[in-house]
Short mmCIF file of C-alpha atoms and ligand atoms in Angstrom, two decimals:
data_model
loop_
_atom_site.label_atom_id
_atom_site.label_comp_id
_atom_site.label_asym_id
_atom_site.label_seq_id
_atom_site.Cartn_x
_atom_site.Cartn_y
_atom_site.Cartn_z
CA UNK A 1 -10.79 40.87 -17.50
CA UNK A 2 -9.64 38.27 -15.02
CA UNK A 3 -6.48 36.65 -13.70
CA UNK A 4 -7.04 32.99 -14.65
CA UNK A 5 -4.53 31.96 -17.31
CA UNK A 6 -2.42 29.01 -18.41
CA UNK A 7 1.21 29.12 -17.45
CA UNK A 8 3.67 26.24 -17.82
CA UNK A 9 0.86 23.96 -19.02
CA UNK A 10 -1.42 24.47 -15.99
CA UNK A 11 -4.27 26.88 -15.28
CA UNK A 12 -3.19 29.48 -12.74
CA UNK A 13 -5.06 31.99 -10.64
CA UNK A 14 -2.65 34.92 -10.50
CA UNK A 15 0.63 33.24 -9.40
CA UNK A 16 -0.96 30.07 -8.00
CA UNK A 17 -0.98 26.77 -9.91
CA UNK A 18 -4.57 25.51 -9.63
CA UNK A 19 -3.53 21.87 -10.12
CA UNK A 20 -1.33 22.08 -7.04
CA UNK A 21 -3.98 24.02 -5.14
CA UNK A 22 -6.65 21.42 -5.98
CA UNK A 23 -4.33 18.62 -4.85
CA UNK A 24 -3.79 20.42 -1.55
CA UNK A 25 -7.33 21.64 -0.80
CA UNK A 26 -9.32 18.91 -2.57
CA UNK A 27 -12.15 19.33 -5.04
CA UNK A 28 -14.73 20.66 -5.46
CA UNK A 29 -13.57 24.06 -4.26
CA UNK A 30 -14.11 27.68 -5.19
CA UNK A 31 -11.09 29.87 -5.92
CA UNK A 32 -11.28 33.67 -5.99
CA UNK A 33 -8.74 36.11 -7.40
CA UNK A 34 -8.02 39.19 -5.26
CA UNK A 35 -6.45 41.01 -8.20
CA UNK A 36 -9.61 40.49 -10.27
CA UNK A 37 -11.91 41.69 -7.47
CA UNK A 38 -9.74 44.76 -6.92
CA UNK A 39 -9.51 45.49 -10.62
CA UNK A 40 -13.28 45.30 -11.09
CA UNK A 41 -13.90 47.58 -8.10
CA UNK A 42 -11.34 50.05 -9.47
CA UNK A 43 -12.75 49.97 -13.01
CA UNK A 44 -16.18 50.90 -11.65
CA UNK A 45 -14.81 53.58 -9.34
CA UNK A 46 -12.80 55.03 -12.24
CA UNK A 47 -15.83 55.01 -14.56
CA UNK A 48 -17.75 57.06 -11.97
CA UNK A 49 -14.84 59.28 -10.91
CA UNK A 50 -16.64 62.45 -11.96
CA UNK A 51 -19.91 61.66 -10.23
CA UNK A 52 -20.88 61.72 -6.58
CA UNK A 53 -21.27 57.99 -6.06
CA UNK A 54 -21.57 55.28 -3.40
CA UNK A 55 -20.53 51.84 -4.68
CA UNK A 56 -22.58 49.49 -2.53
CA UNK A 57 -21.37 46.01 -3.52
CA UNK A 58 -24.26 43.54 -3.57
CA UNK A 59 -23.34 41.08 -0.82
CA UNK A 60 -25.72 38.43 -2.12
CA UNK A 61 -23.50 37.86 -5.18
CA UNK A 62 -20.64 36.61 -2.99
CA UNK A 63 -20.70 37.31 0.73
CA UNK A 64 -17.54 35.51 1.83
CA UNK A 65 -15.91 37.63 4.54
CA UNK A 66 -12.55 37.62 2.75
CA UNK A 67 -14.18 38.83 -0.47
CA UNK A 68 -16.01 41.55 1.45
CA UNK A 69 -12.83 42.58 3.27
CA UNK A 70 -11.02 42.80 -0.09
CA UNK A 71 -13.73 45.12 -1.40
CA UNK A 72 -13.87 47.10 1.85
CA UNK A 73 -10.18 47.77 1.25
CA UNK A 74 -11.16 49.37 -2.05
CA UNK A 75 -13.61 51.68 -0.32
CA UNK A 76 -16.73 49.78 -1.35
CA UNK A 77 -19.91 49.93 0.68
CA UNK A 78 -22.50 47.15 0.66
CA UNK A 79 -26.04 46.45 -0.48
CA UNK A 80 -27.52 43.89 1.89
CA UNK A 81 -30.83 42.02 1.78
CA UNK A 82 -30.91 40.49 5.27
CA UNK A 83 -29.70 41.03 8.80
CA UNK A 84 -27.16 38.28 8.24
CA UNK A 85 -25.69 40.07 5.23
CA UNK A 86 -25.61 43.31 7.22
CA UNK A 87 -23.61 41.59 9.97
CA UNK A 88 -21.29 40.03 7.39
CA UNK A 89 -20.58 43.42 5.82
CA UNK A 90 -19.90 44.99 9.22
CA UNK A 91 -17.67 42.09 10.32
CA UNK A 92 -15.65 42.48 7.10
CA UNK A 93 -15.00 46.12 7.92
CA UNK A 94 -17.56 47.91 5.76
CA UNK A 95 -18.76 51.00 7.65
CA UNK A 96 -22.49 51.21 8.38
CA UNK A 97 -22.55 54.63 6.73
CA UNK A 98 -21.89 52.89 3.39
CA UNK A 99 -24.57 50.19 3.73
CA UNK A 100 -27.95 50.19 2.02
CA UNK A 101 -30.59 47.65 3.02
CA UNK A 102 -32.74 46.24 0.18
CA UNK A 103 -35.22 43.36 -0.01
CA UNK A 104 -38.99 42.84 0.01
CA UNK A 105 -39.26 41.03 3.31
CA UNK A 106 -37.40 42.89 6.03
CA UNK A 107 -38.46 41.92 9.55
CA UNK A 108 -38.82 44.32 12.48
CA UNK A 109 -35.68 42.80 14.03
CA UNK A 110 -33.70 43.44 10.83
CA UNK A 111 -34.97 47.02 10.69
CA UNK A 112 -33.90 47.58 14.31
CA UNK A 113 -30.45 46.19 13.52
CA UNK A 114 -30.05 48.57 10.57
CA UNK A 115 -31.23 51.54 12.65
CA UNK A 116 -28.97 50.70 15.58
CA UNK A 117 -26.00 50.36 13.25
CA UNK A 118 -26.84 53.67 11.55
CA UNK A 119 -26.91 52.49 7.94
CA UNK A 120 -26.95 54.87 4.97
CA UNK A 121 -30.41 54.00 3.66
CA UNK A 122 -33.30 51.56 3.69
CA UNK A 123 -34.73 50.71 0.29
CA UNK A 124 -38.41 50.26 1.13
CA UNK A 125 -40.52 48.05 -1.12
CA UNK A 126 -44.12 48.36 0.14
CA UNK A 127 -46.50 50.50 2.19
CA UNK A 128 -46.64 47.81 4.88
CA UNK A 129 -42.86 47.89 5.20
CA UNK A 130 -42.89 51.69 5.34
CA UNK A 131 -45.34 51.69 8.26
CA UNK A 132 -43.46 48.99 10.16
CA UNK A 133 -40.16 50.83 9.67
CA UNK A 134 -41.78 54.01 10.97
CA UNK A 135 -43.00 52.17 14.07
CA UNK A 136 -39.64 50.50 14.74
CA UNK A 137 -37.70 53.75 14.22
CA UNK A 138 -40.07 55.73 16.45
CA UNK A 139 -39.77 53.16 19.20
CA UNK A 140 -35.97 53.38 19.05
CA UNK A 141 -36.01 57.18 18.83
CA UNK A 142 -34.26 57.03 15.46
CA UNK A 143 -34.94 58.36 11.97
CA UNK A 144 -34.73 55.96 9.04
CA UNK A 145 -33.40 57.49 5.84
CA UNK A 146 -35.28 55.81 3.02
CA UNK A 147 -35.68 55.47 -0.70
CA UNK A 148 -38.74 53.79 -2.11
CA UNK A 149 -37.86 51.07 -4.56
CA UNK A 150 -40.16 51.72 -7.47
CA UNK A 151 -41.17 49.25 -10.13
CA UNK A 152 -40.72 51.14 -13.40
CA UNK A 153 -42.52 48.47 -15.46
CA UNK A 154 -39.58 48.01 -17.80
CA UNK A 155 -38.60 44.62 -19.22
CA UNK A 156 -34.90 44.05 -18.70
CA UNK A 157 -34.58 41.49 -21.47
CA UNK A 158 -32.60 39.00 -19.39
CA UNK A 159 -33.72 35.60 -18.10
CA UNK A 160 -37.25 35.83 -16.62
CA UNK A 161 -36.01 34.34 -13.32
CA UNK A 162 -33.69 37.30 -12.80
CA UNK A 163 -35.95 40.09 -14.13
CA UNK A 164 -37.29 42.31 -11.36
CA UNK A 165 -38.63 45.50 -12.94
CA UNK A 166 -41.85 44.44 -14.73
CA UNK A 167 -45.23 45.20 -13.21
CA UNK A 168 -45.87 41.49 -12.49
CA UNK A 169 -42.66 41.10 -10.47
CA UNK A 170 -42.87 41.11 -6.66
CA UNK A 171 -40.26 43.86 -6.35
CA UNK A 172 -40.77 47.56 -5.72
CA UNK A 173 -43.89 49.66 -5.30
CA UNK A 174 -46.18 49.95 -8.32
CA UNK A 175 -45.25 52.93 -10.47
CA UNK A 176 -48.69 54.55 -10.15
CA UNK A 177 -48.63 54.41 -6.34
CA UNK A 178 -45.17 55.84 -5.74
CA UNK A 179 -46.11 59.51 -5.30
CA UNK A 180 -48.92 58.73 -2.86
CA UNK A 181 -46.51 56.59 -0.85
CA UNK A 182 -43.94 59.39 -0.68
CA UNK A 183 -46.72 61.66 0.61
CA UNK A 184 -47.50 59.05 3.26
CA UNK A 185 -43.79 58.74 4.13
CA UNK A 186 -43.64 62.50 4.73
CA UNK A 187 -46.42 62.18 7.32
CA UNK A 188 -44.94 59.20 9.15
CA UNK A 189 -42.75 59.68 12.24
CA UNK A 190 -39.26 58.25 12.17
CA UNK A 191 -39.04 58.33 8.36
CA UNK A 192 -37.16 60.70 6.08
CA UNK A 193 -37.41 60.04 2.35
CA UNK A 194 -34.11 61.01 0.73
CA UNK A 195 -34.01 58.98 -2.47
CA UNK A 196 -35.61 56.92 -5.18
CA UNK A 197 -34.41 53.37 -5.83
CA UNK A 198 -34.77 50.97 -8.74
CA UNK A 199 -33.25 47.60 -9.67
CA UNK A 200 -34.64 46.05 -12.84
CA UNK A 201 -32.81 42.72 -12.92
CA UNK A 202 -29.50 40.99 -13.39
CA UNK A 203 -27.14 40.03 -16.22
CA UNK A 204 -28.40 42.94 -18.34
CA UNK A 205 -25.97 43.60 -21.18
CA UNK A 206 -28.00 46.20 -23.05
CA UNK A 207 -28.16 49.70 -21.56
CA UNK A 208 -31.46 50.66 -23.26
CA UNK A 209 -33.85 49.17 -20.66
CA UNK A 210 -31.71 50.58 -17.85
CA UNK A 211 -31.75 54.03 -19.41
CA UNK A 212 -35.52 53.83 -19.83
CA UNK A 213 -35.93 52.91 -16.16
CA UNK A 214 -33.48 55.54 -14.88
CA UNK A 215 -35.10 58.30 -16.96
CA UNK A 216 -38.45 57.46 -15.40
CA UNK A 217 -36.87 57.42 -11.93
CA UNK A 218 -35.16 60.81 -12.38
CA UNK A 219 -38.43 62.25 -13.68
CA UNK A 220 -40.18 60.95 -10.57
CA UNK A 221 -37.45 62.33 -8.29
CA UNK A 222 -37.82 65.80 -9.83
CA UNK A 223 -41.62 65.69 -9.45
CA UNK A 224 -41.18 64.66 -5.82
CA UNK A 225 -38.83 67.59 -5.22
CA UNK A 226 -41.52 69.93 -6.59
CA UNK A 227 -43.94 68.36 -4.13
CA UNK A 228 -41.58 69.34 -1.30
CA UNK A 229 -39.67 66.10 -0.74
CA UNK A 230 -35.93 66.48 -0.17
CA UNK A 231 -34.83 63.86 -2.69
CA UNK A 232 -31.03 63.81 -3.01
CA UNK A 233 -30.18 60.26 -3.96
CA UNK A 234 -30.84 58.05 -6.96
CA UNK A 235 -30.12 54.37 -6.33
CA UNK A 236 -29.82 52.66 -9.71
CA UNK A 237 -29.44 49.13 -8.32
CA UNK A 238 -27.15 46.56 -9.92
CA UNK A 239 -27.62 44.26 -12.86
CA UNK A 240 -24.76 44.97 -15.24
CA UNK A 241 -23.93 41.84 -17.23
CA UNK A 242 -20.60 40.07 -17.57
CA UNK A 243 -19.26 37.95 -20.43
CA UNK A 244 -19.79 34.25 -19.65
CA UNK A 245 -18.56 32.97 -23.01
CA UNK A 246 -16.67 34.02 -26.09
CA UNK A 247 -18.72 36.44 -28.15
CA UNK A 248 -20.61 37.90 -25.15
CA UNK A 249 -20.11 41.66 -25.31
CA UNK A 250 -22.12 43.33 -22.55
CA UNK A 251 -21.98 47.10 -22.11
CA UNK A 252 -18.79 48.03 -20.23
CA UNK A 253 -18.81 49.99 -16.96
CA UNK A 254 -17.54 53.09 -18.80
CA UNK A 255 -20.63 53.20 -21.05
CA UNK A 256 -22.90 52.42 -18.10
CA UNK A 257 -21.37 55.29 -16.11
CA UNK A 258 -21.66 57.69 -19.06
CA UNK A 259 -25.32 56.80 -19.50
CA UNK A 260 -26.05 57.35 -15.78
CA UNK A 261 -24.18 60.65 -15.85
CA UNK A 262 -26.30 61.79 -18.82
CA UNK A 263 -29.56 60.77 -17.21
CA UNK A 264 -28.85 62.25 -13.78
CA UNK A 265 -26.69 65.28 -14.69
CA UNK A 266 -27.34 68.73 -13.34
CA UNK A 267 -29.58 67.88 -10.42
CA UNK A 268 -27.00 67.28 -7.68
CA UNK A 269 -28.04 63.71 -6.97
CA UNK A 270 -25.81 61.28 -5.11
CA UNK A 271 -25.82 58.12 -7.24
CA UNK A 272 -25.87 54.79 -5.42
CA UNK A 273 -24.75 51.69 -7.33
CA UNK A 274 -25.33 48.11 -6.21
CA UNK A 275 -23.02 46.07 -8.44
CA UNK A 276 -22.70 42.37 -7.64
CA UNK A 277 -22.00 40.06 -10.55
CA UNK A 278 -19.88 42.58 -12.45
CA UNK A 279 -17.43 42.68 -9.53
CA UNK A 280 -17.39 39.05 -8.39
CA UNK A 281 -18.54 36.96 -11.36
CA UNK A 282 -15.33 36.61 -13.32
CA UNK A 283 -13.21 36.72 -10.18
CA UNK A 284 -13.99 33.12 -9.24
CA UNK A 285 -13.88 29.56 -10.55
CA UNK A 286 -15.15 26.24 -9.24
CA UNK A 287 -12.59 23.44 -9.48
CA UNK A 288 -13.80 19.88 -9.96
CA UNK A 289 -12.39 16.43 -10.72
CA UNK A 290 -13.70 13.99 -13.33
CA UNK A 291 -14.97 10.85 -11.56
CA UNK A 292 -16.17 8.80 -14.52
CA UNK A 293 -16.78 8.87 -18.21
CA UNK A 294 -19.99 6.98 -18.91
CA UNK A 295 -21.14 6.00 -22.36
CA UNK A 296 -24.89 6.06 -23.16
CA UNK A 297 -26.24 5.01 -26.58
CA UNK A 298 -26.55 8.60 -27.81
CA UNK A 299 -24.15 10.57 -25.62
CA UNK A 300 -21.11 10.56 -23.38
CA UNK A 301 -21.52 11.64 -19.79
CA UNK A 302 -18.68 13.19 -17.88
CA UNK A 303 -19.52 12.69 -14.20
CA UNK A 304 -17.67 15.23 -12.05
CA UNK A 305 -17.38 15.62 -8.29
CA UNK A 306 -19.14 19.02 -8.23
CA UNK A 307 -22.93 18.99 -8.19
CA UNK A 308 -25.85 21.36 -8.57
CA UNK A 309 -25.73 21.81 -4.80
CA UNK A 310 -22.30 23.46 -5.26
CA UNK A 311 -23.15 25.53 -8.36
CA UNK A 312 -26.86 25.78 -9.12
CA UNK A 313 -26.88 28.42 -11.86
CA UNK A 314 -27.10 25.94 -14.78
CA UNK A 315 -29.97 24.03 -13.12
CA UNK A 316 -31.74 27.21 -11.94
CA UNK A 317 -31.48 29.46 -15.00
CA UNK A 318 -29.98 27.28 -17.73
CA UNK A 319 -26.85 29.38 -17.24
CA UNK A 320 -23.68 28.74 -19.24
CA UNK A 321 -20.28 28.32 -17.60
CA UNK A 322 -17.20 27.75 -19.70
CA UNK A 323 -15.51 24.53 -18.63
CA UNK A 324 -11.75 24.26 -19.12
CA UNK A 325 -9.24 21.54 -18.21
CA UNK A 326 -6.67 22.60 -15.63
CA UNK A 327 -4.00 20.84 -17.71
CA UNK A 328 -3.62 23.02 -20.78
CA UNK A 329 -4.87 21.21 -23.91
CA UNK A 330 -2.13 20.51 -26.46
CA UNK A 331 -2.50 22.01 -29.91
CA UNK A 332 -4.53 19.58 -32.02
CA UNK A 333 -5.75 17.60 -29.00
CA UNK A 334 -8.85 15.52 -29.79
CA UNK A 335 -12.22 16.93 -28.73
CA UNK A 336 -15.40 15.21 -27.74
CA UNK A 337 -18.99 16.29 -26.99
CA UNK A 338 -19.83 15.63 -23.35
CA UNK A 339 -22.85 15.99 -21.11
CA UNK A 340 -21.15 17.26 -17.97
CA UNK A 341 -23.13 16.15 -14.91
CA UNK A 342 -22.75 15.97 -11.15
CA UNK A 343 -23.35 13.20 -8.63
CA UNK A 344 -26.69 14.53 -7.29
CA UNK A 345 -29.79 12.37 -7.66
CA UNK A 346 -31.67 14.90 -9.82
CA UNK A 347 -31.86 15.04 -13.60
CA UNK A 348 -31.32 18.80 -13.48
CA UNK A 349 -27.86 18.17 -12.01
CA UNK A 350 -26.35 18.92 -15.41
CA UNK A 351 -23.77 21.64 -16.10
CA UNK A 352 -23.65 21.33 -19.88
CA UNK A 353 -25.18 19.21 -22.65
CA UNK A 354 -23.24 18.24 -25.74
CA UNK A 355 -20.33 20.49 -24.74
CA UNK A 356 -17.26 20.20 -26.98
CA UNK A 357 -14.28 19.76 -24.67
CA UNK A 358 -10.76 18.46 -25.10
CA UNK A 359 -10.83 14.72 -24.32
CA UNK A 360 -10.41 14.17 -20.62
CA UNK A 361 -10.35 11.10 -18.40
CA UNK A 362 -11.19 10.11 -14.83
CA UNK A 363 -8.92 11.94 -12.42
CA UNK A 364 -8.47 15.00 -14.64
CA UNK A 365 -9.33 18.32 -13.12
CA UNK A 366 -11.58 20.95 -14.67
CA UNK A 367 -12.53 24.54 -13.86
CA UNK A 368 -15.99 26.04 -14.19
CA UNK A 369 -15.22 29.61 -15.15
CA UNK A 370 -17.10 32.78 -14.07
CA UNK A 371 -18.37 31.14 -10.90
CA UNK A 372 -17.49 33.97 -8.50
CA UNK A 373 -21.01 35.39 -8.29
CA UNK A 374 -24.12 33.42 -7.32
CA UNK A 375 -21.93 30.33 -6.87
CA UNK A 376 -20.91 29.47 -3.32
CA UNK A 377 -23.63 31.72 -1.87
CA UNK A 378 -26.34 29.61 -3.52
CA UNK A 379 -24.87 26.27 -2.50
CA UNK A 380 -26.47 23.77 -0.15
CA UNK A 381 -25.57 20.49 1.50
CA UNK A 382 -28.25 18.55 -0.43
CA UNK A 383 -27.50 14.82 -0.59
CA UNK A 384 -25.53 15.34 2.67
CA UNK A 385 -22.65 16.85 0.75
CA UNK A 386 -20.69 19.28 2.93
CA UNK A 387 -20.33 22.85 1.64
CA UNK A 388 -17.17 23.10 -0.44
CA UNK A 389 -14.12 25.15 0.57
CA UNK A 390 -13.55 28.68 -0.70
CA UNK A 391 -10.00 29.84 -1.35
CA UNK A 392 -8.73 33.38 -1.86
CA UNK A 393 -5.62 33.89 -3.98
CA UNK A 394 -3.47 37.00 -3.72
CA UNK A 395 -0.44 36.94 -6.01
CA UNK A 396 1.61 33.86 -5.12
CA UNK A 397 -0.20 33.10 -1.87
CA UNK A 398 -3.57 31.63 -1.03
CA UNK A 399 -5.68 30.98 2.01
CA UNK A 400 -8.69 28.75 2.63
CA UNK A 401 -11.25 31.40 3.55
CA UNK A 402 -14.06 28.93 4.22
CA UNK A 403 -13.07 25.41 5.14
CA UNK A 404 -14.99 22.25 4.38
CA UNK A 405 -17.16 21.32 7.39
CA UNK A 406 -16.68 17.88 8.92
CA UNK A 407 -19.46 15.31 8.91
CA UNK A 408 -20.01 16.04 12.62
CA UNK A 409 -20.51 19.72 11.82
CA UNK A 410 -22.85 18.84 8.94
CA UNK A 411 -25.21 16.99 11.30
CA UNK A 412 -24.31 19.00 14.40
CA UNK A 413 -27.52 21.08 14.44
CA UNK A 414 -29.70 17.99 14.35
CA UNK A 415 -30.97 15.89 17.21
CA UNK A 416 -32.67 12.54 17.55
CA UNK A 417 -35.39 12.87 20.24
CA UNK A 418 -34.91 10.74 23.28
CA UNK A 419 -38.16 8.86 22.64
CA UNK A 420 -36.59 7.38 19.53
CA UNK A 421 -33.50 6.19 21.34
CA UNK A 422 -34.98 4.61 24.47
CA UNK A 423 -36.27 1.07 24.15
CA UNK A 424 -39.76 0.61 25.61
C1 PLP B 501 -29.20 41.09 -6.72
C2 PLP B 501 -29.30 42.55 -6.51
C3 PLP B 501 -28.26 43.40 -6.91
C4 PLP B 501 -27.03 42.91 -7.63
O1 PLP B 501 -27.33 42.46 -8.91
P1 PLP B 501 -26.13 42.07 -9.92
O2 PLP B 501 -26.83 41.62 -11.13
O3 PLP B 501 -25.36 40.98 -9.26
O4 PLP B 501 -25.32 43.29 -10.13
C5 PLP B 501 -28.37 44.75 -6.63
N1 PLP B 501 -29.47 45.25 -6.01
C6 PLP B 501 -30.49 44.46 -5.61
C7 PLP B 501 -31.65 45.07 -4.93
C8 PLP B 501 -30.45 43.09 -5.85
O5 PLP B 501 -31.47 42.32 -5.47
#
């Protein structure tokens, strides 16, 4: 469900005409729908209404402050993977008591920040991290509440680049070492183990691998309780898939919640969720303008003003984004197969190959759909292209919530050493 629809012959986001918005803001630009973000947060909260749950939105999916503030308004917490994301979440009004800190490479400074802020939980991914966290907490006179992220050795079935729960993946502590590590945690000062955490990957549409992982995790949590550990929380991570194209039918939040309820029922666990894509993915689009149509012997290229530096998912994972013209196609309008490419000097700067689209021409505007998650956050200024604006729509109004930097800002962190500027 999202709020991007044609109205009066133009694609709208809620009540805002995206043709007019693009003319005003310029392309490329990201546009997010508040109503869609709110709806997704509410659908998840409703699905879990009968369980004790913390919805810790995964900031890495889309960390724009306005997006975070929208979700904070819905009572969401945050799952962060760096000190920067922690500060973003706090700045957007998410209370520290609703923040969990994940990630394999936390530094001592990031640990201290989390402890000083008083976050809900650290998800610890190795014995080295556990010992460092103990040292940092002891030094600050604090106690870190932790879950160990375990690697359940379950294949998620998604793209290998976004699978995180197999034994060869860098994430989590090996399944066979988890109990020994909890025993070590119990002996360490400044550490209190309160949960077990797992996250097996992203864009997972089939609940079977998740259920397999969560059953193992609950089994482990119950064994740990018998061994004297006060385990009260099960963090099931994120990973729920969204539909990217017609025919995609991932498991809905209601079925996901029912499965988690079944697997965890009767033990009094607090369930922590870390949804990212399922909240933000279909709440955003990337608007672009066609620069050129270029005919090659065997194909037609559509060269657009957005590049892989703005939206890297197709280049990184071969991901599919629906591409739709902002001007609504007329019934019976001619179609054509296009290779849709960007201006970047890389052959992987390709959004779609042989994609059937209504015929378009230079100057026409297009929208890449489902670009709200892992879009703007993964962008760069490669080829000296400034980061593109992000716009938040709310009903009939919109606001530029990240502006396009100027050229001076783009190069503002750089410096030419004096020895290169003085003539000998
Ligand atoms: C990326 C990530 C998430 C969010 O994943 P989605 O597929 O966007 O829901 C949650 N938890 C952790 C630890 C992650 O790394």
